Amino acid sequence: MILVKDFLINVSVSIFILIFGWWLSSIVGQWFSKAIKFSPHIDVTVVPILSSLAIWSIRFFTVITVLARFGLETTSIIALLGAAGLAIGLALQGTLQNIAAGIMLLLLRPVRSGEFICLKSGEEGTVSEIGLFLTRITQNDGTSLTLPNSILWNSTIVNFSRNSIRRVDIPVSISYKSDINLALDTITDVVKSNSLVLVDPTPLVKVVEYKEFSIVINVRVWSDSSNYWDLRWGLYHQIWVSLGAAGIEAPIVINSNLN
């Protein structure tokens, strides 16, 4: 009877420790995430991973404490967990790859939260979170894309936000009937009047190609990365409005397949 009573007390205490450990890990994880975000020296990209490590470290020691109450020695527990970890590792190789990829993304930081990226497979969007297993990306249409870390790590990544400035190239096609010099001067005036265009590197407006039905002028300017799309869309509109006002005609393409 005494043994049963001791066993029930032991089970009750163990359950309390387990519940308290899980609750404490969640509280510490939330506090850890908030505390890290206040530090200017820590990238927000690493917050989810560090928070997860803090949570699961507490839970690991909680389980060790519970098992120790039932008389298992620490060395035996570690050996048991090691064997179990090996078996689980073999069964969950893909998951471990995601964890390893998450750690490499954390250390080398090819991407960070808030940066706009594009993968070789075609997915693109703004990185919202890099976790221990998964990376979440918000796409241009507002939908959320979730990728395993291993896919992100093994992919070619184009990061559009990492550098402070970006180049804008706009091809402009005009008719052979148009005055080329007038077109060049008109486009140059538009470029110079746009406040989003950087003076250095020097903007270029050059004829780059003579096609069958059109002359192609390339407009090459630089802007701050944050102004890239505003400048690109604005120049398209301003250039064609100015060319039309100057009497510069767009090329007329004749379909040779029509009889």
C-alpha positions as YAML, in Angstrom:
chain: A
units: angstrom
residues:
- id: 1
  name: MET
  ca: [0.00, 0.00, 0.00]
- id: 2
  name: ILE
  ca: [2.84, 2.37, 0.83]
- id: 3
  name: LEU
  ca: [4.56, 1.54, -2.46]
- id: 4
  name: VAL
  ca: [1.38, 2.32, -4.38]
- id: 5
  name: LYS
  ca: [0.98, 5.59, -2.49]
- id: 6
  name: ASP
  ca: [4.61, 6.59, -3.19]
- id: 7
  name: PHE
  ca: [4.17, 5.67, -6.84]
- id: 8
  name: LEU
  ca: [1.02, 7.79, -7.17]
- id: 9
  name: ILE
  ca: [2.73, 10.74, -5.46]
- id: 10
  name: ASN
  ca: [5.71, 10.32, -7.79]
- id: 11
  name: VAL
  ca: [3.44, 10.22, -10.84]
- id: 12
  name: SER
  ca: [1.52, 13.30, -9.65]
- id: 13
  name: VAL
  ca: [4.72, 15.26, -9.05]
- id: 14
  name: SER
  ca: [6.11, 14.16, -12.42]
- id: 15
  name: ILE
  ca: [2.95, 15.28, -14.22]
- id: 16
  name: PHE
  ca: [3.14, 18.63, -12.40]
- id: 17
  name: ILE
  ca: [6.82, 19.02, -13.40]
- id: 18
  name: LEU
  ca: [5.99, 18.14, -16.99]
- id: 19
  name: ILE
  ca: [3.10, 20.60, -17.19]
- id: 20
  name: PHE
  ca: [5.09, 23.31, -15.44]
- id: 21
  name: GLY
  ca: [8.12, 22.73, -17.70]
- id: 22
  name: TRP
  ca: [5.99, 23.00, -20.86]
- id: 23
  name: TRP
  ca: [4.30, 26.15, -19.54]
- id: 24
  name: LEU
  ca: [7.63, 27.67, -18.50]
- id: 25
  name: SER
  ca: [9.20, 26.91, -21.90]
- id: 26
  name: SER
  ca: [6.36, 28.74, -23.68]
- id: 27
  name: ILE
  ca: [6.69, 31.76, -21.39]
- id: 28
  name: VAL
  ca: [10.48, 31.85, -21.77]
- id: 29
  name: GLY
  ca: [10.14, 31.48, -25.55]
- id: 30
  name: GLN
  ca: [7.80, 34.48, -25.76]
- id: 31
  name: TRP
  ca: [9.96, 36.54, -23.42]
- id: 32
  name: PHE
  ca: [13.09, 35.54, -25.33]
- id: 33
  name: SER
  ca: [11.57, 36.62, -28.66]
- id: 34
  name: LYS
  ca: [10.55, 40.02, -27.26]
- id: 35
  name: ALA
  ca: [13.90, 40.58, -25.52]
- id: 36
  name: ILE
  ca: [15.95, 39.77, -28.65]
- id: 37
  name: LYS
  ca: [13.93, 42.16, -30.80]
- id: 38
  name: PHE
  ca: [14.94, 45.06, -28.54]
- id: 39
  name: SER
  ca: [18.65, 44.41, -29.25]
- id: 40
  name: PRO
  ca: [19.97, 46.40, -32.24]
- id: 41
  name: HIS
  ca: [22.86, 43.96, -32.66]
- id: 42
  name: ILE
  ca: [20.74, 40.88, -33.36]
- id: 43
  name: ASP
  ca: [19.15, 40.28, -36.76]
- id: 44
  name: VAL
  ca: [15.39, 39.60, -36.54]
- id: 45
  name: THR
  ca: [15.93, 36.62, -38.86]
- id: 46
  name: VAL
  ca: [17.49, 34.59, -36.04]
- id: 47
  name: VAL
  ca: [14.69, 35.28, -33.52]
- id: 48
  name: PRO
  ca: [12.44, 32.28, -34.41]
- id: 49
  name: ILE
  ca: [15.36, 29.83, -34.37]
- id: 50
  name: LEU
  ca: [16.84, 31.07, -31.08]
- id: 51
  name: SER
  ca: [13.39, 31.11, -29.51]
- id: 52
  name: SER
  ca: [12.78, 27.51, -30.60]
- id: 53
  name: LEU
  ca: [16.14, 26.42, -29.21]
- id: 54
  name: ALA
  ca: [15.35, 28.03, -25.84]
- id: 55
  name: ILE
  ca: [11.94, 26.36, -25.68]
- id: 56
  name: TRP
  ca: [13.13, 22.87, -26.56]
- id: 57
  name: SER
  ca: [16.15, 23.10, -24.26]
- id: 58
  name: ILE
  ca: [13.84, 23.67, -21.28]
- id: 59
  name: ARG
  ca: [11.54, 20.86, -22.40]
- id: 60
  name: PHE
  ca: [14.48, 18.50, -22.79]
- id: 61
  name: PHE
  ca: [15.66, 19.09, -19.22]
- id: 62
  name: THR
  ca: [12.06, 18.78, -18.04]
- id: 63
  name: VAL
  ca: [11.81, 15.30, -19.54]
- id: 64
  name: ILE
  ca: [15.19, 14.38, -18.01]
- id: 65
  name: THR
  ca: [13.95, 15.53, -14.60]
- id: 66
  name: VAL
  ca: [10.75, 13.50, -14.90]
- id: 67
  name: LEU
  ca: [12.61, 10.35, -15.92]
- id: 68
  name: ALA
  ca: [15.12, 10.83, -13.10]
- id: 69
  name: ARG
  ca: [12.26, 10.79, -10.56]
- id: 70
  name: PHE
  ca: [11.52, 7.21, -11.57]
- id: 71
  name: GLY
  ca: [15.02, 6.10, -10.67]
- id: 72
  name: LEU
  ca: [16.72, 6.25, -14.05]
- id: 73
  name: GLU
  ca: [20.32, 7.42, -13.85]
- id: 74
  name: THR
  ca: [21.38, 10.44, -15.89]
- id: 75
  name: THR
  ca: [23.98, 8.48, -17.82]
- id: 76
  name: SER
  ca: [21.41, 5.82, -18.67]
- id: 77
  name: ILE
  ca: [18.94, 8.47, -19.75]
- id: 78
  name: ILE
  ca: [21.51, 10.17, -21.97]
- id: 79
  name: ALA
  ca: [22.51, 6.82, -23.49]
- id: 80
  name: LEU
  ca: [18.86, 5.96, -24.06]
- id: 81
  name: LEU
  ca: [18.13, 9.32, -25.64]
- id: 82
  name: GLY
  ca: [21.25, 8.99, -27.77]
- id: 83
  name: ALA
  ca: [20.11, 5.63, -29.12]
- id: 84
  name: ALA
  ca: [16.60, 6.96, -29.64]
- id: 85
  name: GLY
  ca: [18.00, 10.05, -31.31]
- id: 86
  name: LEU
  ca: [20.01, 7.92, -33.72]
- id: 87
  name: ALA
  ca: [16.96, 5.86, -34.63]
- id: 88
  name: ILE
  ca: [14.80, 8.95, -35.02]
- id: 89
  name: GLY
  ca: [17.55, 10.65, -37.03]
- id: 90
  name: LEU
  ca: [17.64, 7.81, -39.53]
- id: 91
  name: ALA
  ca: [13.87, 7.88, -39.83]
- id: 92
  name: LEU
  ca: [13.67, 11.65, -40.15]
- id: 93
  name: GLN
  ca: [16.62, 12.48, -42.39]
- id: 94
  name: GLY
  ca: [14.61, 15.07, -44.32]
- id: 95
  name: THR
  ca: [13.62, 16.87, -41.12]
- id: 96
  name: LEU
  ca: [17.22, 16.92, -39.89]
- id: 97
  name: GLN
  ca: [18.27, 18.35, -43.26]
- id: 98
  name: ASN
  ca: [15.80, 21.17, -42.72]
- id: 99
  name: ILE
  ca: [17.24, 21.84, -39.26]
- id: 100
  name: ALA
  ca: [20.80, 21.82, -40.62]
- id: 101
  name: ALA
  ca: [19.74, 24.11, -43.47]
- id: 102
  name: GLY
  ca: [18.06, 26.44, -40.95]
- id: 103
  name: ILE
  ca: [21.28, 26.63, -38.95]
- id: 104
  name: MET
  ca: [23.31, 27.39, -42.11]
- id: 105
  name: LEU
  ca: [20.80, 30.07, -43.10]
- id: 106
  name: LEU
  ca: [21.20, 31.50, -39.61]
- id: 107
  name: LEU
  ca: [25.01, 31.52, -39.75]
- id: 108
  name: LEU
  ca: [25.59, 32.69, -43.33]
- id: 109
  name: ARG
  ca: [22.40, 34.74, -43.67]
- id: 110
  name: PRO
  ca: [21.94, 34.81, -47.46]
- id: 111
  name: VAL
  ca: [18.43, 36.07, -46.72]
- id: 112
  name: ARG
  ca: [16.89, 38.04, -43.86]
- id: 113
  name: SER
  ca: [13.39, 38.89, -42.74]
- id: 114
  name: GLY
  ca: [11.92, 41.70, -44.81]
- id: 115
  name: GLU
  ca: [14.06, 41.06, -47.90]
- id: 116
  name: PHE
  ca: [12.56, 40.40, -51.33]
- id: 117
  name: ILE
  ca: [13.99, 37.25, -52.96]
- id: 118
  name: CYS
  ca: [13.47, 35.03, -55.98]
- id: 119
  name: LEU
  ca: [14.38, 31.32, -56.17]
- id: 120
  name: LYS
  ca: [15.57, 29.48, -59.29]
- id: 121
  name: SER
  ca: [12.33, 27.48, -59.19]
- id: 122
  name: GLY
  ca: [10.35, 30.70, -59.74]
- id: 123
  name: GLU
  ca: [8.99, 31.41, -56.26]
- id: 124
  name: GLU
  ca: [9.43, 35.00, -55.17]
- id: 125
  name: GLY
  ca: [8.29, 37.25, -52.37]
- id: 126
  name: THR
  ca: [9.25, 38.94, -49.11]
- id: 127
  name: VAL
  ca: [10.78, 36.76, -46.39]
- id: 128
  name: SER
  ca: [8.57, 36.97, -43.31]
- id: 129
  name: GLU
  ca: [10.20, 34.32, -41.10]
- id: 130
  name: ILE
  ca: [13.02, 31.76, -41.08]
- id: 131
  name: GLY
  ca: [12.24, 29.08, -38.51]
- id: 132
  name: LEU
  ca: [14.02, 25.95, -37.37]
- id: 133
  name: PHE
  ca: [12.27, 23.81, -39.99]
- id: 134
  name: LEU
  ca: [10.43, 26.13, -42.38]
- id: 135
  name: THR
  ca: [10.79, 29.48, -44.12]
- id: 136
  name: ARG
  ca: [7.70, 31.62, -44.73]
- id: 137
  name: ILE
  ca: [7.51, 34.00, -47.69]
- id: 138
  name: THR
  ca: [4.77, 36.52, -48.47]
- id: 139
  name: GLN
  ca: [4.24, 36.57, -52.24]
- id: 140
  name: ASN
  ca: [3.36, 39.59, -54.37]
- id: 141
  name: ASP
  ca: [-0.35, 38.74, -54.38]
- id: 142
  name: GLY
  ca: [-0.45, 38.61, -50.58]
- id: 143
  name: THR
  ca: [-0.52, 34.82, -50.28]
- id: 144
  name: SER
  ca: [1.78, 33.02, -47.85]
- id: 145
  name: LEU
  ca: [4.31, 30.50, -49.19]
- id: 146
  name: THR
  ca: [5.93, 28.01, -46.78]
- id: 147
  name: LEU
  ca: [9.11, 26.21, -47.85]
- id: 148
  name: PRO
  ca: [11.28, 23.62, -46.08]
- id: 149
  name: ASN
  ca: [14.63, 25.18, -45.18]
- id: 150
  name: SER
  ca: [16.48, 22.58, -47.25]
- id: 151
  name: ILE
  ca: [14.77, 23.78, -50.45]
- id: 152
  name: LEU
  ca: [15.76, 27.37, -49.74]
- id: 153
  name: TRP
  ca: [19.33, 26.41, -48.84]
- id: 154
  name: ASN
  ca: [19.81, 24.24, -51.97]
- id: 155
  name: SER
  ca: [18.33, 26.82, -54.32]
- id: 156
  name: THR
  ca: [19.95, 29.67, -56.20]
- id: 157
  name: ILE
  ca: [18.70, 32.81, -54.45]
- id: 158
  name: VAL
  ca: [18.42, 36.22, -56.08]
- id: 159
  name: ASN
  ca: [18.19, 38.84, -53.32]
- id: 160
  name: PHE
  ca: [16.69, 42.09, -54.59]
- id: 161
  name: SER
  ca: [16.91, 43.92, -51.26]
- id: 162
  name: ARG
  ca: [20.44, 43.24, -50.06]
- id: 163
  name: ASN
  ca: [22.16, 46.01, -52.06]
- id: 164
  name: SER
  ca: [21.23, 49.64, -51.45]
- id: 165
  name: ILE
  ca: [20.84, 50.60, -55.14]
- id: 166
  name: ARG
  ca: [19.48, 48.84, -58.24]
- id: 167
  name: ARG
  ca: [19.72, 49.40, -61.98]
- id: 168
  name: VAL
  ca: [16.64, 50.07, -64.09]
- id: 169
  name: ASP
  ca: [16.76, 49.19, -67.80]
- id: 170
  name: ILE
  ca: [13.89, 50.33, -70.03]
- id: 171
  name: PRO
  ca: [13.90, 49.54, -73.78]
- id: 172
  name: VAL
  ca: [12.12, 52.16, -75.90]
- id: 173
  name: SER
  ca: [11.23, 51.35, -79.52]
- id: 174
  name: ILE
  ca: [10.62, 54.15, -82.01]
- id: 175
  name: SER
  ca: [9.75, 54.24, -85.69]
- id: 176
  name: TYR
  ca: [12.40, 54.74, -88.40]
- id: 177
  name: LYS
  ca: [10.43, 57.80, -89.44]
- id: 178
  name: SER
  ca: [11.19, 59.48, -86.12]
- id: 179
  name: ASP
  ca: [14.07, 61.85, -85.40]
- id: 180
  name: ILE
  ca: [16.56, 59.76, -83.36]
- id: 181
  name: ASN
  ca: [18.40, 62.76, -81.90]
- id: 182
  name: LEU
  ca: [15.14, 64.38, -80.84]
- id: 183
  name: ALA
  ca: [14.07, 61.10, -79.20]
- id: 184
  name: LEU
  ca: [17.38, 60.83, -77.33]
- id: 185
  name: ASP
  ca: [17.20, 64.44, -76.13]
- id: 186
  name: THR
  ca: [13.56, 64.05, -75.05]
- id: 187
  name: ILE
  ca: [14.25, 60.88, -73.04]
- id: 188
  name: THR
  ca: [17.37, 62.44, -71.50]
- id: 189
  name: ASP
  ca: [15.33, 65.43, -70.31]
- id: 190
  name: VAL
  ca: [12.78, 63.07, -68.73]
- id: 191
  name: VAL
  ca: [15.52, 61.17, -66.93]
- id: 192
  name: LYS
  ca: [17.19, 64.34, -65.63]
- id: 193
  name: SER
  ca: [13.89, 65.72, -64.33]
- id: 194
  name: ASN
  ca: [13.05, 62.58, -62.33]
- id: 195
  name: SER
  ca: [14.08, 63.03, -58.69]
- id: 196
  name: LEU
  ca: [14.29, 59.25, -58.10]
- id: 197
  name: VAL
  ca: [17.12, 58.81, -60.61]
- id: 198
  name: LEU
  ca: [20.57, 58.76, -59.01]
- id: 199
  name: VAL
  ca: [23.25, 61.01, -60.48]
- id: 200
  name: ASP
  ca: [25.96, 58.45, -59.68]
- id: 201
  name: PRO
  ca: [26.21, 56.02, -61.46]
- id: 202
  name: THR
  ca: [25.64, 58.22, -64.51]
- id: 203
  name: PRO
  ca: [22.35, 57.61, -66.37]
- id: 204
  name: LEU
  ca: [22.71, 56.38, -69.97]
- id: 205
  name: VAL
  ca: [20.34, 56.84, -72.91]
- id: 206
  name: LYS
  ca: [21.76, 55.07, -75.97]
- id: 207
  name: VAL
  ca: [20.63, 53.46, -79.22]
- id: 208
  name: VAL
  ca: [21.35, 49.74, -78.78]
- id: 209
  name: GLU
  ca: [19.66, 47.95, -81.68]
- id: 210
  name: TYR
  ca: [18.23, 48.42, -85.16]
- id: 211
  name: LYS
  ca: [15.39, 45.98, -85.71]
- id: 212
  name: GLU
  ca: [13.36, 45.35, -88.85]
- id: 213
  name: PHE
  ca: [10.60, 47.76, -87.96]
- id: 214
  name: SER
  ca: [12.02, 49.79, -85.08]
- id: 215
  name: ILE
  ca: [14.99, 51.48, -83.49]
- id: 216
  name: VAL
  ca: [15.59, 50.41, -79.89]
- id: 217
  name: ILE
  ca: [16.84, 52.96, -77.35]
- id: 218
  name: ASN
  ca: [17.91, 51.65, -73.95]
- id: 219
  name: VAL
  ca: [17.35, 53.82, -70.89]
- id: 220
  name: ARG
  ca: [19.71, 52.74, -68.11]
- id: 221
  name: VAL
  ca: [19.44, 54.49, -64.75]
- id: 222
  name: TRP
  ca: [20.05, 53.67, -61.08]
- id: 223
  name: SER
  ca: [17.84, 54.19, -58.07]
- id: 224
  name: ASP
  ca: [17.60, 53.32, -54.39]
- id: 225
  name: SER
  ca: [16.30, 49.77, -54.01]
- id: 226
  name: SER
  ca: [13.24, 51.05, -52.15]
- id: 227
  name: ASN
  ca: [12.33, 53.29, -55.12]
- id: 228
  name: TYR
  ca: [12.90, 50.72, -57.86]
- id: 229
  name: TRP
  ca: [9.30, 50.03, -58.89]
- id: 230
  name: ASP
  ca: [8.11, 53.61, -58.46]
- id: 231
  name: LEU
  ca: [10.90, 54.78, -60.75]
- id: 232
  name: ARG
  ca: [10.40, 52.01, -63.32]
- id: 233
  name: TRP
  ca: [6.64, 52.51, -63.66]
- id: 234
  name: GLY
  ca: [6.98, 56.28, -63.55]
- id: 235
  name: LEU
  ca: [9.60, 56.39, -66.32]
- id: 236
  name: TYR
  ca: [7.54, 54.17, -68.63]
- id: 237
  name: HIS
  ca: [4.67, 56.63, -68.41]
- id: 238
  name: GLN
  ca: [6.73, 59.84, -68.53]
- id: 239
  name: ILE
  ca: [8.86, 58.70, -71.48]
- id: 240
  name: TRP
  ca: [5.95, 57.82, -73.72]
- id: 241
  name: VAL
  ca: [3.98, 60.94, -72.83]
- id: 242
  name: SER
  ca: [7.02, 63.10, -73.63]
- id: 243
  name: LEU
  ca: [7.81, 61.24, -76.86]
- id: 244
  name: GLY
  ca: [4.20, 61.62, -78.00]
- id: 245
  name: ALA
  ca: [4.28, 65.35, -77.26]
- id: 246
  name: ALA
  ca: [7.51, 65.64, -79.29]
- id: 247
  name: GLY
  ca: [5.96, 63.86, -82.28]
- id: 248
  name: ILE
  ca: [8.02, 60.69, -81.92]
- id: 249
  name: GLU
  ca: [6.10, 57.74, -83.36]
- id: 250
  name: ALA
  ca: [5.96, 54.18, -82.08]
- id: 251
  name: PRO
  ca: [6.87, 51.48, -84.62]
- id: 252
  name: ILE
  ca: [4.12, 49.80, -86.62]
- id: 253
  name: VAL
  ca: [4.76, 46.08, -86.91]
- id: 254
  name: ILE
  ca: [3.47, 44.47, -90.10]
- id: 255
  name: ASN
  ca: [2.43, 40.82, -89.78]
- id: 256
  name: SER
  ca: [3.98, 39.09, -92.78]
- id: 257
  name: ASN
  ca: [1.79, 36.01, -92.27]
- id: 258
  name: LEU
  ca: [-1.33, 37.90, -93.27]
- id: 259
  name: ASN
  ca: [-2.31, 37.65, -96.95]
...
